[in-house]
C-alpha positions as semicolon CSV with decimal commas, in nm:
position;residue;x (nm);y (nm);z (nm)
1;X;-8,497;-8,653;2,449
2;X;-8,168;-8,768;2,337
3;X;-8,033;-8,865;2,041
4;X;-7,994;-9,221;2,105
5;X;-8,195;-9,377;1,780
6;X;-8,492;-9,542;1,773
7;X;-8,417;-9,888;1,638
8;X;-8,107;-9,896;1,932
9;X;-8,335;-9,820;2,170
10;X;-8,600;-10,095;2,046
11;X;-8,296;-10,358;2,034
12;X;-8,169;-10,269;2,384
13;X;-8,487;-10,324;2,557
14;X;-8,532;-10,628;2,404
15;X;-8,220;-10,714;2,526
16;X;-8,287;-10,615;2,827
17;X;-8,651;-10,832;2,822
18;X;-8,471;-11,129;2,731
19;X;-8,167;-11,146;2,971
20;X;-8,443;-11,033;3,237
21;X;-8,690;-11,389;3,105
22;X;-8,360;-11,557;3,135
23;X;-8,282;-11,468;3,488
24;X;-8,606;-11,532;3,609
25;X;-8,594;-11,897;3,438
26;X;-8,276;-11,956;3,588
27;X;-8,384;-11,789;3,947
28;X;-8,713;-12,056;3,951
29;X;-8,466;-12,340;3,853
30;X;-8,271;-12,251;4,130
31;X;-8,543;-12,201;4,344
32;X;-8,722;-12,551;4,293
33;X;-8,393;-12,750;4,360
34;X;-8,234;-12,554;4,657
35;X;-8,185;-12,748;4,971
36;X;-8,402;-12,462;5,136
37;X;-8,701;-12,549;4,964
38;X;-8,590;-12,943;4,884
39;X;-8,514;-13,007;5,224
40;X;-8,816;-13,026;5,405
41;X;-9,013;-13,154;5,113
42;X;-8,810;-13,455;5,061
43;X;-8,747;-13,573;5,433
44;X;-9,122;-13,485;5,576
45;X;-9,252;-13,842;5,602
46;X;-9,635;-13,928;5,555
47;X;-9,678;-13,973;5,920
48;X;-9,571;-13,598;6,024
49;X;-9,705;-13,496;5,722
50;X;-10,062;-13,604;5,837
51;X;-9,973;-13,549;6,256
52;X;-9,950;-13,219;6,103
53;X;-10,226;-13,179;5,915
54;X;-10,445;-13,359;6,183
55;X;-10,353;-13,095;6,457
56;X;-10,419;-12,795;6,199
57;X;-10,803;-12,949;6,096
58;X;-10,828;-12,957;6,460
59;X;-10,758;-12,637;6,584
60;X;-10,983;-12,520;6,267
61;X;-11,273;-12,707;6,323
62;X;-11,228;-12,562;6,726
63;X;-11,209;-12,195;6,649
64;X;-11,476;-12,245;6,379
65;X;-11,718;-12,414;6,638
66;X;-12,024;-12,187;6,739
67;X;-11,992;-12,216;7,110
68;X;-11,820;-12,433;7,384
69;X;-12,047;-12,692;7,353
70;X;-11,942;-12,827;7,009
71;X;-11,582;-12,733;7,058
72;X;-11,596;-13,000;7,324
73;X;-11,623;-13,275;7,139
74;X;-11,330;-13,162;6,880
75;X;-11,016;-13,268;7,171
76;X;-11,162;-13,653;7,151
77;X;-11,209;-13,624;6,784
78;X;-10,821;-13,509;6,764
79;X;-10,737;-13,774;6,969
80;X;-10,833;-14,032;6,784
81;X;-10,728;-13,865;6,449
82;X;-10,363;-13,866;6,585
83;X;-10,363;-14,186;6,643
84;X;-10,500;-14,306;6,317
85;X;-10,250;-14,083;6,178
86;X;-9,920;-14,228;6,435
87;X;-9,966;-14,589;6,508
88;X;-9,677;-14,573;6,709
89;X;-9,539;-14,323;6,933
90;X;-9,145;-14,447;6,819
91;X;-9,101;-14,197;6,557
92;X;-8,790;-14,141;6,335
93;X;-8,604;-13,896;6,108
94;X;-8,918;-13,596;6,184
95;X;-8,799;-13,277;6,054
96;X;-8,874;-12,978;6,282
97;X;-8,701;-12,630;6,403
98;X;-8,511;-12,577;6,725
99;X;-8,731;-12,360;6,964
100;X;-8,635;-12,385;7,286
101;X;-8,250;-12,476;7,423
102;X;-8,188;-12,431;7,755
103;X;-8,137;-12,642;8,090
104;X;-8,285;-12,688;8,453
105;X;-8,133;-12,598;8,748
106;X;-7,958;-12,901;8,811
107;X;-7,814;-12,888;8,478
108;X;-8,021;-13,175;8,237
109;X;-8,094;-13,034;7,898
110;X;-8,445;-12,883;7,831
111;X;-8,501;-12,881;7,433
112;X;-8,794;-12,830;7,233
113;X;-8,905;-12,830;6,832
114;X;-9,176;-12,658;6,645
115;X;-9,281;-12,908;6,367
116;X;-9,509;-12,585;6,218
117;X;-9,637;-12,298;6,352
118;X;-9,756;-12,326;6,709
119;X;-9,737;-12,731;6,727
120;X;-9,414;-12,819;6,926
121;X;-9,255;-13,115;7,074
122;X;-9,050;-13,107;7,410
123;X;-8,888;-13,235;7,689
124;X;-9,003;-13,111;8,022
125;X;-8,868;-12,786;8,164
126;X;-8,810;-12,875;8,527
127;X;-8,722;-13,155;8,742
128;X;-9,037;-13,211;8,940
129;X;-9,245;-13,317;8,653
130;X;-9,023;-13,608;8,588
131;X;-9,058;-13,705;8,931
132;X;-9,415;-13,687;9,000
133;X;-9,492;-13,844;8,711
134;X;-9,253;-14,092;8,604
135;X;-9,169;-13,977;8,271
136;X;-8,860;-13,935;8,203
137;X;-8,758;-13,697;7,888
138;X;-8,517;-13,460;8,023
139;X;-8,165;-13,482;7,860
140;X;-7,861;-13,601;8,110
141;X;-7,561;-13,355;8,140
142;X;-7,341;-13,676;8,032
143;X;-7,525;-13,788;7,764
144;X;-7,422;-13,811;7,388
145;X;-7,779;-13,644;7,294
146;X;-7,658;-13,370;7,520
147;X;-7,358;-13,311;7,371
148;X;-7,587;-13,320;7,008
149;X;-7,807;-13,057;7,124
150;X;-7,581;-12,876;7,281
151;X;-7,379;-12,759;6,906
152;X;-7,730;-12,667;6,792
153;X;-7,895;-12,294;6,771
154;X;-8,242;-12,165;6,790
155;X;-8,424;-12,135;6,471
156;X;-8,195;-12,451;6,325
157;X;-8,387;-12,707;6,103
158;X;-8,323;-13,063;6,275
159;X;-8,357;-13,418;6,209
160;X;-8,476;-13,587;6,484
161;X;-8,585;-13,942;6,665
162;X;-8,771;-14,037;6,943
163;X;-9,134;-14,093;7,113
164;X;-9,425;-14,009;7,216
165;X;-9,644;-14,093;7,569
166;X;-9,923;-14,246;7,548
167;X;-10,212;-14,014;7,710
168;X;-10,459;-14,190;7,937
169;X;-10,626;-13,898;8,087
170;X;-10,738;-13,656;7,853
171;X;-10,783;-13,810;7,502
172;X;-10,505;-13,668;7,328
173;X;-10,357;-14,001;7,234
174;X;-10,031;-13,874;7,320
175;X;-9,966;-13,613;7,650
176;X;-9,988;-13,260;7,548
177;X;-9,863;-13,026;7,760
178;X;-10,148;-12,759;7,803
179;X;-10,346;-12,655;8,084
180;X;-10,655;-12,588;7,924
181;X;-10,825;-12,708;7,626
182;X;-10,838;-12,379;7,451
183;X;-10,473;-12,419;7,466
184;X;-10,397;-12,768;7,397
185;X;-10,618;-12,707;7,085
186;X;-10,465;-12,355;6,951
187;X;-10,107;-12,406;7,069
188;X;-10,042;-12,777;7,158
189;X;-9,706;-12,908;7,276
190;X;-9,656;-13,271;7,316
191;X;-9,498;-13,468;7,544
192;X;-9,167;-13,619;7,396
193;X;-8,845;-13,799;7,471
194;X;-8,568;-13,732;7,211
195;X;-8,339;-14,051;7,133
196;X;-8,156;-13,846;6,859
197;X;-8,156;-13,509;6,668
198;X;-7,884;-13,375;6,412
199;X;-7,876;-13,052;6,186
200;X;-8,095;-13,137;5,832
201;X;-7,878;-13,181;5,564
């Protein structure tokens, strides 16, 4: 034990207390309005907000569902839930995070977003899938959305514009990507043509 007296030591722990009440104070101001936590909050508009939540209910109510049967009936149920939610397949200003950058052999821009974990929007990732079925969402060598795309990195948060495709087939509302419903309901990646995407601010 030291000599240090009492009443010091009782003053310079409260000292310490206080400055510590302080910096936590000033930490959670900083916290609630930094652009990390601001950002996504402030530009996530009501219809990704409830795309979002629609595809997360989904997949809930499909790995929650006793057997194949009932899970059945939860795809058409999404469907129309998505659609309810999206009333248009234009969408602008969605907020999401670059997941996949890359480019097909002949050299048109393959590009992808994860809006939250393990729903993602993209392009197609080959040629032949634009030509057998008509839809066109890769991104030309020579266009300006090529040369946006192309000063972005994996993991960046973007701002982005563009649309959906209307599903005919399989009750999605708009063309997911998956081969098989477990997929399309766990891990779904939708169909989408990018008019415009720029870093958030």
């Amino acid at each position: 034990m030291n000599g240090k007296p009492a009443s010091d030591t009782a003053q310079g722990i409260t000292g310490l207390v206080l400055l510590v009440m302080v910096g936590t104070i000033g930490f959670g101001i900083w916290r609630s309005t930094s652009p990390a936590d601001t950002d996504v909050a402030g530009q996530l508009g009501t219809h990704q907000a409830a795309f979002q939540q629609t595809i997360i209910d989904a997949r809930t109510a499909y790995n929650n569902a006793p057997n194949d049967l009932v899970r059945g009936k939860e795809r058409p149920k999404r469907g129309e839930a998505v659609c309810a939610a999206v009333p248009s397949p234009e969408v602008r200003d969605w907020v999401g995070t670059v997941y996949d950058l890359t480019s097909t052999g002949d050299g048109s821009g393959v590009f992808s977003v994860e809006l939250e974990q393990d729903i993602w929007l993209s392009t197609w990732n080959n040629s032949a899938s634009e030509t057998t079925t008509g839809l066109h969402t890769l991104v030309p060598a020579d266009s300006p959305l090529y040369e946006q795309i192309a000063g972005l990195r994996k993991g960046q948060q973007v701002m982005f514009s563009g649309s959906f495709f209307m599903d005919k087939a399989d009750g999605d509302c708009f063309n997911e990507l998956s081969l098989t419903m477990r997929g399309s309901m766990s891990e779904p990646a939708f169909l989408f043509r990018f008019s415009d995407v720029r870093p958030a601010p």
